[in-house]
PDB file of C-alpha atoms in Angstrom:
ATOM      1  CA  ASP A   1    -210.285-117.621 -37.128  1.00 52.00           C
ATOM      2  CA  THR A   2    -208.746-121.170 -39.202  1.00 73.00           C
ATOM      3  CA  GLY A   3    -204.901-120.107 -38.117  1.00 93.00           C
ATOM      4  CA  VAL A   4    -202.629-120.936 -35.709  1.00 96.00           C
ATOM      5  CA  SER A   5    -204.179-120.470 -32.321  1.00 96.00           C
ATOM      6  CA  GLN A   6    -201.764-120.089 -29.358  1.00 97.00           C
ATOM      7  CA  ASP A   7    -203.169-119.563 -25.741  1.00 97.00           C
ATOM      8  CA  PRO A   8    -202.322-117.720 -23.401  1.00 97.00           C
ATOM      9  CA  ARG A   9    -201.076-114.386 -25.435  1.00 96.00           C
ATOM     10  CA  HIS A  10    -199.122-113.478 -22.324  1.00 97.00           C
ATOM     11  CA  LYS A  11    -197.573-115.036 -19.221  1.00 98.00           C
ATOM     12  CA  ILE A  12    -195.767-113.610 -16.452  1.00 98.00           C
ATOM     13  CA  THR A  13    -194.933-116.273 -13.388  1.00 98.00           C
ATOM     14  CA  LYS A  14    -192.169-116.277 -11.034  1.00 98.00           C
ATOM     15  CA  ARG A  15    -188.968-117.803 -11.171  1.00 98.00           C
ATOM     16  CA  GLY A  16    -189.209-121.644 -10.136  1.00 97.00           C
ATOM     17  CA  GLN A  17    -192.811-121.844 -11.215  1.00 98.00           C
ATOM     18  CA  ASN A  18    -194.013-124.390 -14.377  1.00 98.00           C
ATOM     19  CA  VAL A  19    -196.290-123.022 -16.890  1.00 98.00           C
ATOM     20  CA  THR A  20    -197.880-124.692 -19.916  1.00 98.00           C
ATOM     21  CA  PHE A  21    -198.603-123.438 -23.446  1.00 98.00           C
ATOM     22  CA  ARG A  22    -201.170-124.513 -25.953  1.00 98.00           C
ATOM     23  CA  CYS A  23    -201.143-124.558 -29.440  1.00 98.00           C
ATOM     24  CA  ASP A  24    -204.034-125.436 -31.628  1.00 97.00           C
ATOM     25  CA  PRO A  25    -202.609-125.839 -34.788  1.00 96.00           C
ATOM     26  CA  ILE A  26    -204.587-125.473 -38.444  1.00 95.00           C
ATOM     27  CA  SER A  27    -207.024-128.229 -38.856  1.00 92.00           C
ATOM     28  CA  GLU A  28    -205.914-130.826 -40.799  1.00 89.00           C
ATOM     29  CA  HIS A  29    -202.159-129.963 -40.471  1.00 92.00           C
ATOM     30  CA  ASN A  30    -199.945-132.931 -39.837  1.00 91.00           C
ATOM     31  CA  ARG A  31    -196.641-130.954 -39.059  1.00 92.00           C
ATOM     32  CA  LEU A  32    -196.226-128.341 -35.723  1.00 95.00           C
ATOM     33  CA  TYR A  33    -193.385-126.817 -34.646  1.00 95.00           C
ATOM     34  CA  TRP A  34    -192.269-124.897 -31.698  1.00 96.00           C
ATOM     35  CA  TYR A  35    -189.908-122.085 -31.722  1.00 95.00           C
ATOM     36  CA  ARG A  36    -188.109-119.428 -29.175  1.00 96.00           C
ATOM     37  CA  GLN A  37    -187.875-116.074 -29.965  1.00 96.00           C
ATOM     38  CA  THR A  38    -185.851-113.231 -27.897  1.00 95.00           C
ATOM     39  CA  LEU A  39    -185.605-109.771 -28.716  1.00 91.00           C
ATOM     40  CA  GLY A  40    -183.726-108.764 -31.893  1.00 89.00           C
ATOM     41  CA  GLN A  41    -183.308-112.469 -32.509  1.00 92.00           C
ATOM     42  CA  GLY A  42    -184.430-114.645 -35.373  1.00 93.00           C
ATOM     43  CA  PRO A  43    -187.035-117.346 -33.840  1.00 94.00           C
ATOM     44  CA  GLU A  44    -184.938-120.677 -32.750  1.00 93.00           C
ATOM     45  CA  PHE A  45    -186.116-123.874 -33.257  1.00 92.00           C
ATOM     46  CA  LEU A  46    -187.072-125.884 -30.246  1.00 94.00           C
ATOM     47  CA  THR A  47    -189.173-129.310 -31.680  1.00 94.00           C
ATOM     48  CA  TYR A  48    -191.045-130.625 -34.096  1.00 92.00           C
ATOM     49  CA  PHE A  49    -194.064-132.966 -34.809  1.00 93.00           C
ATOM     50  CA  GLN A  50    -195.325-134.912 -37.577  1.00 91.00           C
ATOM     51  CA  ASN A  51    -198.913-136.289 -36.398  1.00 91.00           C
ATOM     52  CA  GLU A  52    -198.228-137.330 -32.907  1.00 92.00           C
ATOM     53  CA  ALA A  53    -194.775-138.254 -33.421  1.00 91.00           C
ATOM     54  CA  GLN A  54    -192.044-136.082 -31.646  1.00 91.00           C
ATOM     55  CA  LEU A  55    -189.266-136.219 -34.802  1.00 88.00           C
ATOM     56  CA  GLU A  56    -186.366-133.716 -33.582  1.00 88.00           C
ATOM     57  CA  LYS A  57    -185.922-132.061 -30.551  1.00 89.00           C
ATOM     58  CA  SER A  58    -183.002-129.123 -30.222  1.00 90.00           C
ATOM     59  CA  ARG A  59    -180.217-129.816 -28.188  1.00 85.00           C
ATOM     60  CA  LEU A  60    -180.746-126.745 -26.886  1.00 74.00           C
ATOM     61  CA  LEU A  61    -183.560-127.238 -24.929  1.00 78.00           C
ATOM     62  CA  SER A  62    -183.043-128.715 -21.614  1.00 80.00           C
ATOM     63  CA  ASP A  63    -184.803-131.366 -19.613  1.00 89.00           C
ATOM     64  CA  ARG A  64    -186.833-128.779 -17.943  1.00 94.00           C
ATOM     65  CA  PHE A  65    -188.539-128.270 -21.368  1.00 95.00           C
ATOM     66  CA  SER A  66    -191.245-130.997 -22.733  1.00 94.00           C
ATOM     67  CA  ALA A  67    -193.800-130.840 -25.626  1.00 95.00           C
ATOM     68  CA  GLU A  68    -196.496-133.144 -26.797  1.00 95.00           C
ATOM     69  CA  ARG A  69    -199.508-133.555 -29.046  1.00 95.00           C
ATOM     70  CA  PRO A  70    -201.243-136.577 -28.607  1.00 91.00           C
ATOM     71  CA  LYS A  71    -203.656-137.662 -31.135  1.00 87.00           C
ATOM     72  CA  GLY A  72    -201.673-135.268 -33.532  1.00 85.00           C
ATOM     73  CA  SER A  73    -204.080-132.431 -32.654  1.00 91.00           C
ATOM     74  CA  PHE A  74    -203.195-129.106 -29.870  1.00 96.00           C
ATOM     75  CA  SER A  75    -199.684-129.575 -28.450  1.00 97.00           C
ATOM     76  CA  THR A  76    -198.547-128.179 -25.222  1.00 97.00           C
ATOM     77  CA  LEU A  77    -195.060-126.822 -24.561  1.00 97.00           C
ATOM     78  CA  GLU A  78    -194.355-127.189 -20.898  1.00 97.00           C
ATOM     79  CA  ILE A  79    -191.416-125.523 -19.193  1.00 96.00           C
ATOM     80  CA  GLN A  80    -190.692-126.716 -15.473  1.00 96.00           C
ATOM     81  CA  ARG A  81    -188.659-124.549 -13.002  1.00 96.00           C
ATOM     82  CA  THR A  82    -189.149-121.336 -15.315  1.00 97.00           C
ATOM     83  CA  GLU A  83    -185.736-119.287 -15.422  1.00 96.00           C
ATOM     84  CA  GLN A  84    -185.372-115.903 -16.237  1.00 96.00           C
ATOM     85  CA  GLY A  85    -183.558-116.899 -19.199  1.00 94.00           C
ATOM     86  CA  ASP A  86    -186.666-118.854 -20.498  1.00 96.00           C
ATOM     87  CA  SER A  87    -188.361-115.274 -20.953  1.00 97.00           C
ATOM     88  CA  ALA A  88    -189.562-114.892 -24.495  1.00 97.00           C
ATOM     89  CA  MET A  89    -191.643-115.393 -27.196  1.00 97.00           C
ATOM     90  CA  TYR A  90    -192.492-118.858 -27.954  1.00 98.00           C
ATOM     91  CA  LEU A  91    -193.817-119.397 -31.331  1.00 97.00           C
ATOM     92  CA  CYS A  92    -195.945-122.405 -32.727  1.00 97.00           C
ATOM     93  CA  ALA A  93    -196.347-122.912 -36.395  1.00 96.00           C
ATOM     94  CA  SER A  94    -198.202-125.670 -38.513  1.00 94.00           C
ATOM     95  CA  GLY A  95    -197.914-126.980 -42.143  1.00 91.00           C
ATOM     96  CA  LYS A  96    -199.410-129.912 -44.509  1.00 87.00           C
ATOM     97  CA  GLY A  97    -197.154-132.042 -46.749  1.00 78.00           C
ATOM     98  CA  ASN A  98    -194.792-129.603 -48.151  1.00 73.00           C
ATOM     99  CA  THR A  99    -196.310-126.569 -47.992  1.00 77.00           C
ATOM    100  CA  GLU A 100    -195.318-123.380 -45.613  1.00 85.00           C
ATOM    101  CA  ALA A 101    -195.665-123.047 -42.398  1.00 90.00           C
ATOM    102  CA  PHE A 102    -197.936-121.021 -40.880  1.00 93.00           C
ATOM    103  CA  PHE A 103    -197.230-119.274 -37.556  1.00 95.00           C
ATOM    104  CA  GLY A 104    -199.327-118.331 -34.396  1.00 96.00           C
ATOM    105  CA  GLN A 105    -199.541-114.947 -32.321  1.00 95.00           C
ATOM    106  CA  GLY A 106    -197.130-116.132 -29.919  1.00 96.00           C
ATOM    107  CA  THR A 107    -196.890-116.389 -26.279  1.00 97.00           C
ATOM    108  CA  ARG A 108    -195.099-114.118 -24.839  1.00 97.00           C
ATOM    109  CA  LEU A 109    -193.233-115.684 -21.512  1.00 98.00           C
ATOM    110  CA  THR A 110    -192.181-113.257 -18.753  1.00 98.00           C
ATOM    111  CA  VAL A 111    -190.136-115.062 -15.846  1.00 98.00           C
ATOM    112  CA  VAL A 112    -189.637-112.424 -13.062  1.00 97.00           C
TER     113      VAL A 112
ATOM    114  CA  LEU B   1    -178.668-127.251 -43.292  1.00 59.00           C
ATOM    115  CA  ALA B   2    -177.135-124.412 -45.563  1.00 64.00           C
ATOM    116  CA  LYS B   3    -176.292-121.382 -43.730  1.00 84.00           C
ATOM    117  CA  THR B   4    -177.946-118.152 -45.024  1.00 92.00           C
ATOM    118  CA  THR B   5    -176.340-114.394 -45.199  1.00 93.00           C
ATOM    119  CA  GLN B   6    -178.496-111.385 -45.553  1.00 95.00           C
ATOM    120  CA  PRO B   7    -178.049-107.819 -44.736  1.00 96.00           C
ATOM    121  CA  ILE B   8    -178.695-106.508 -41.104  1.00 95.00           C
ATOM    122  CA  SER B   9    -181.223-103.541 -42.150  1.00 97.00           C
ATOM    123  CA  MET B  10    -182.211-101.387 -44.574  1.00 97.00           C
ATOM    124  CA  ASP B  11    -183.550 -98.097 -45.708  1.00 97.00           C
ATOM    125  CA  SER B  12    -186.057 -97.293 -47.918  1.00 97.00           C
ATOM    126  CA  TYR B  13    -188.749 -94.799 -49.001  1.00 97.00           C
ATOM    127  CA  GLU B  14    -192.839 -94.795 -49.704  1.00 97.00           C
ATOM    128  CA  GLY B  15    -193.235 -96.169 -53.406  1.00 96.00           C
ATOM    129  CA  GLN B  16    -189.646 -97.718 -54.173  1.00 97.00           C
ATOM    130  CA  GLU B  17    -188.663-100.996 -55.089  1.00 97.00           C
ATOM    131  CA  VAL B  18    -186.678-102.855 -52.479  1.00 98.00           C
ATOM    132  CA  ASN B  19    -184.435-105.460 -53.198  1.00 98.00           C
ATOM    133  CA  ILE B  20    -182.803-107.920 -50.225  1.00 97.00           C
ATOM    134  CA  THR B  21    -180.273-110.297 -51.187  1.00 96.00           C
ATOM    135  CA  CYS B  22    -179.420-113.551 -49.499  1.00 96.00           C
ATOM    136  CA  SER B  23    -176.175-115.523 -49.929  1.00 95.00           C
ATOM    137  CA  HIS B  24    -176.597-119.371 -49.611  1.00 93.00           C
ATOM    138  CA  ASN B  25    -173.220-120.691 -50.441  1.00 93.00           C
ATOM    139  CA  ASN B  26    -173.780-124.086 -49.478  1.00 91.00           C
ATOM    140  CA  ILE B  27    -177.584-125.104 -50.902  1.00 91.00           C
ATOM    141  CA  ALA B  28    -178.020-128.422 -51.566  1.00 90.00           C
ATOM    142  CA  THR B  29    -179.747-129.900 -54.792  1.00 91.00           C
ATOM    143  CA  ASN B  30    -183.038-130.455 -53.086  1.00 88.00           C
ATOM    144  CA  ASP B  31    -183.056-127.484 -50.808  1.00 90.00           C
ATOM    145  CA  TYR B  32    -185.550-124.670 -51.399  1.00 90.00           C
ATOM    146  CA  ILE B  33    -185.669-121.074 -50.632  1.00 94.00           C
ATOM    147  CA  THR B  34    -188.174-119.984 -48.653  1.00 94.00           C
ATOM    148  CA  TRP B  35    -189.017-115.928 -47.339  1.00 96.00           C
ATOM    149  CA  TYR B  36    -190.687-114.760 -44.041  1.00 96.00           C
ATOM    150  CA  GLN B  37    -191.950-111.178 -42.717  1.00 97.00           C
ATOM    151  CA  GLN B  38    -192.221-110.836 -39.123  1.00 97.00           C
ATOM    152  CA  PHE B  39    -193.979-107.683 -37.837  1.00 95.00           C
ATOM    153  CA  PRO B  40    -193.072-106.527 -34.122  1.00 91.00           C
ATOM    154  CA  SER B  41    -194.970-108.980 -31.104  1.00 88.00           C
ATOM    155  CA  GLN B  42    -196.360-111.283 -34.237  1.00 92.00           C
ATOM    156  CA  GLY B  43    -195.229-114.742 -35.427  1.00 94.00           C
ATOM    157  CA  PRO B  44    -193.421-114.611 -38.633  1.00 95.00           C
ATOM    158  CA  ARG B  45    -195.880-114.933 -41.851  1.00 95.00           C
ATOM    159  CA  PHE B  46    -194.865-116.768 -44.882  1.00 94.00           C
ATOM    160  CA  ILE B  47    -193.750-114.421 -48.435  1.00 95.00           C
ATOM    161  CA  ILE B  48    -192.855-116.322 -51.321  1.00 95.00           C
ATOM    162  CA  GLN B  49    -191.025-119.630 -52.177  1.00 93.00           C
ATOM    163  CA  GLY B  50    -188.623-120.876 -54.770  1.00 94.00           C
ATOM    164  CA  TYR B  51    -186.083-123.332 -55.947  1.00 94.00           C
ATOM    165  CA  LYS B  52    -184.619-121.665 -59.312  1.00 91.00           C
ATOM    166  CA  THR B  53    -185.167-119.080 -61.674  1.00 91.00           C
ATOM    167  CA  LYS B  54    -188.114-116.256 -60.705  1.00 95.00           C
ATOM    168  CA  VAL B  55    -191.082-116.616 -58.758  1.00 95.00           C
ATOM    169  CA  THR B  56    -193.807-114.359 -58.670  1.00 96.00           C
ATOM    170  CA  ASN B  57    -197.115-113.268 -55.877  1.00 95.00           C
ATOM    171  CA  GLU B  58    -199.353-110.943 -55.350  1.00 93.00           C
ATOM    172  CA  VAL B  59    -196.524-109.483 -52.710  1.00 92.00           C
ATOM    173  CA  ALA B  60    -193.400-110.139 -53.767  1.00 96.00           C
ATOM    174  CA  SER B  61    -190.784-111.430 -56.436  1.00 97.00           C
ATOM    175  CA  LEU B  62    -187.991-113.746 -55.649  1.00 98.00           C
ATOM    176  CA  PHE B  63    -185.067-113.966 -58.087  1.00 97.00           C
ATOM    177  CA  ILE B  64    -182.900-117.319 -57.909  1.00 97.00           C
ATOM    178  CA  PRO B  65    -179.745-117.295 -60.682  1.00 96.00           C
ATOM    179  CA  ALA B  66    -179.055-120.508 -62.168  1.00 95.00           C
ATOM    180  CA  ASP B  67    -176.130-121.620 -59.470  1.00 95.00           C
ATOM    181  CA  ARG B  68    -178.763-121.010 -56.554  1.00 95.00           C
ATOM    182  CA  LYS B  69    -176.009-119.362 -54.449  1.00 95.00           C
ATOM    183  CA  SER B  70    -178.190-116.427 -53.847  1.00 95.00           C
ATOM    184  CA  SER B  71    -181.394-115.164 -53.961  1.00 96.00           C
ATOM    185  CA  THR B  72    -183.139-111.776 -54.187  1.00 97.00           C
ATOM    186  CA  LEU B  73    -186.812-110.625 -52.757  1.00 98.00           C
ATOM    187  CA  SER B  74    -187.828-107.729 -54.483  1.00 98.00           C
ATOM    188  CA  LEU B  75    -190.787-106.006 -52.619  1.00 97.00           C
ATOM    189  CA  PRO B  76    -192.265-103.674 -55.422  1.00 94.00           C
ATOM    190  CA  ARG B  77    -193.640-100.249 -54.607  1.00 93.00           C
ATOM    191  CA  VAL B  78    -193.236-100.430 -50.639  1.00 97.00           C
ATOM    192  CA  SER B  79    -195.382 -98.767 -48.118  1.00 96.00           C
ATOM    193  CA  LEU B  80    -194.912 -97.604 -44.804  1.00 97.00           C
ATOM    194  CA  SER B  81    -196.654-101.016 -43.840  1.00 96.00           C
ATOM    195  CA  ASP B  82    -193.992-102.960 -45.622  1.00 96.00           C
ATOM    196  CA  THR B  83    -191.872-102.179 -42.452  1.00 97.00           C
ATOM    197  CA  ALA B  84    -190.614-105.647 -40.657  1.00 97.00           C
ATOM    198  CA  VAL B  85    -187.867-108.162 -40.466  1.00 97.00           C
ATOM    199  CA  TYR B  86    -187.856-110.433 -43.155  1.00 98.00           C
ATOM    200  CA  TYR B  87    -185.947-113.930 -43.254  1.00 97.00           C
ATOM    201  CA  CYS B  88    -184.358-115.436 -45.920  1.00 95.00           C
ATOM    202  CA  LEU B  89    -184.283-119.635 -45.227  1.00 93.00           C
ATOM    203  CA  VAL B  90    -182.944-122.355 -47.313  1.00 91.00           C
ATOM    204  CA  VAL B  91    -185.338-125.616 -46.402  1.00 88.00           C
ATOM    205  CA  THR B  92    -184.511-129.001 -47.034  1.00 84.00           C
ATOM    206  CA  PRO B  93    -187.198-131.722 -47.529  1.00 78.00           C
ATOM    207  CA  ARG B  94    -186.634-134.741 -45.632  1.00 72.00           C
ATOM    208  CA  GLY B  95    -189.259-137.154 -45.738  1.00 65.00           C
ATOM    209  CA  GLY B  96    -191.976-134.545 -45.134  1.00 60.00           C
ATOM    210  CA  PHE B  97    -189.744-133.123 -41.860  1.00 67.00           C
ATOM    211  CA  GLN B  98    -188.906-129.581 -43.179  1.00 74.00           C
ATOM    212  CA  LYS B  99    -186.437-127.713 -40.440  1.00 77.00           C
ATOM    213  CA  LEU B 100    -186.979-123.967 -40.832  1.00 85.00           C
ATOM    214  CA  VAL B 101    -183.982-122.207 -39.655  1.00 86.00           C
ATOM    215  CA  PHE B 102    -183.937-118.922 -38.802  1.00 89.00           C
ATOM    216  CA  GLY B 103    -181.261-116.457 -39.233  1.00 86.00           C
ATOM    217  CA  THR B 104    -181.210-112.590 -37.657  1.00 86.00           C
ATOM    218  CA  GLY B 105    -182.918-111.612 -40.694  1.00 95.00           C
ATOM    219  CA  THR B 106    -183.216-107.720 -42.685  1.00 97.00           C
ATOM    220  CA  ARG B 107    -184.693-105.099 -40.763  1.00 97.00           C
ATOM    221  CA  LEU B 108    -186.425-103.122 -43.389  1.00 98.00           C
ATOM    222  CA  LEU B 109    -187.557 -99.587 -42.663  1.00 97.00           C
ATOM    223  CA  VAL B 110    -189.771 -97.768 -44.962  1.00 97.00           C
ATOM    224  CA  SER B 111    -189.750 -93.789 -44.541  1.00 97.00           C
ATOM    225  CA  PRO B 112    -192.285 -91.482 -45.893  1.00 95.00           C
TER     226      PRO B 112
END
């Protein structure tokens, strides 16, 4: 499968715990996005990388969220001290140049 | 960023043509229009993209009038599997950074 891969697909965690998600973009895609989506809503932009540089981060993102993309390849999204309001689908997308973005299947987070 | 407005939901029957119109009154000169499709528990999937006039691919057609303040996604002869949420996005290319801003989309229900 040469699409965008996200791991894990599902994560259940207790409130207050830290979680980390991984995204493997399509090979040679220099653009990488993270989005969050709650039920009935469209995906909400979180952050964007061009190669290894994090060029934009949503103001909606609290300090508990951090994303990295070392070496411009895979990316990780970490949420510290999770809250019930963090329960959502976390989507990763990648793109190359000015072409369309390709989304992964997402990681569904449930905070209990 | 240009804001988009599209119907919340639409109903259709198998075999019919479906046209979903999106309003984007504040679209800028360099912006282009992109449509994504999303099935439950999956990431959005790119459908079609255009700047002006008409674009057609194997899945859909996109009609953009001269003033570019709206666009219409046309799905020919829909089937049950076309039941999904369709998002209209206006994308601003900025040195390779293309921020994809999703609205709530149009929920299309195709019935037998």
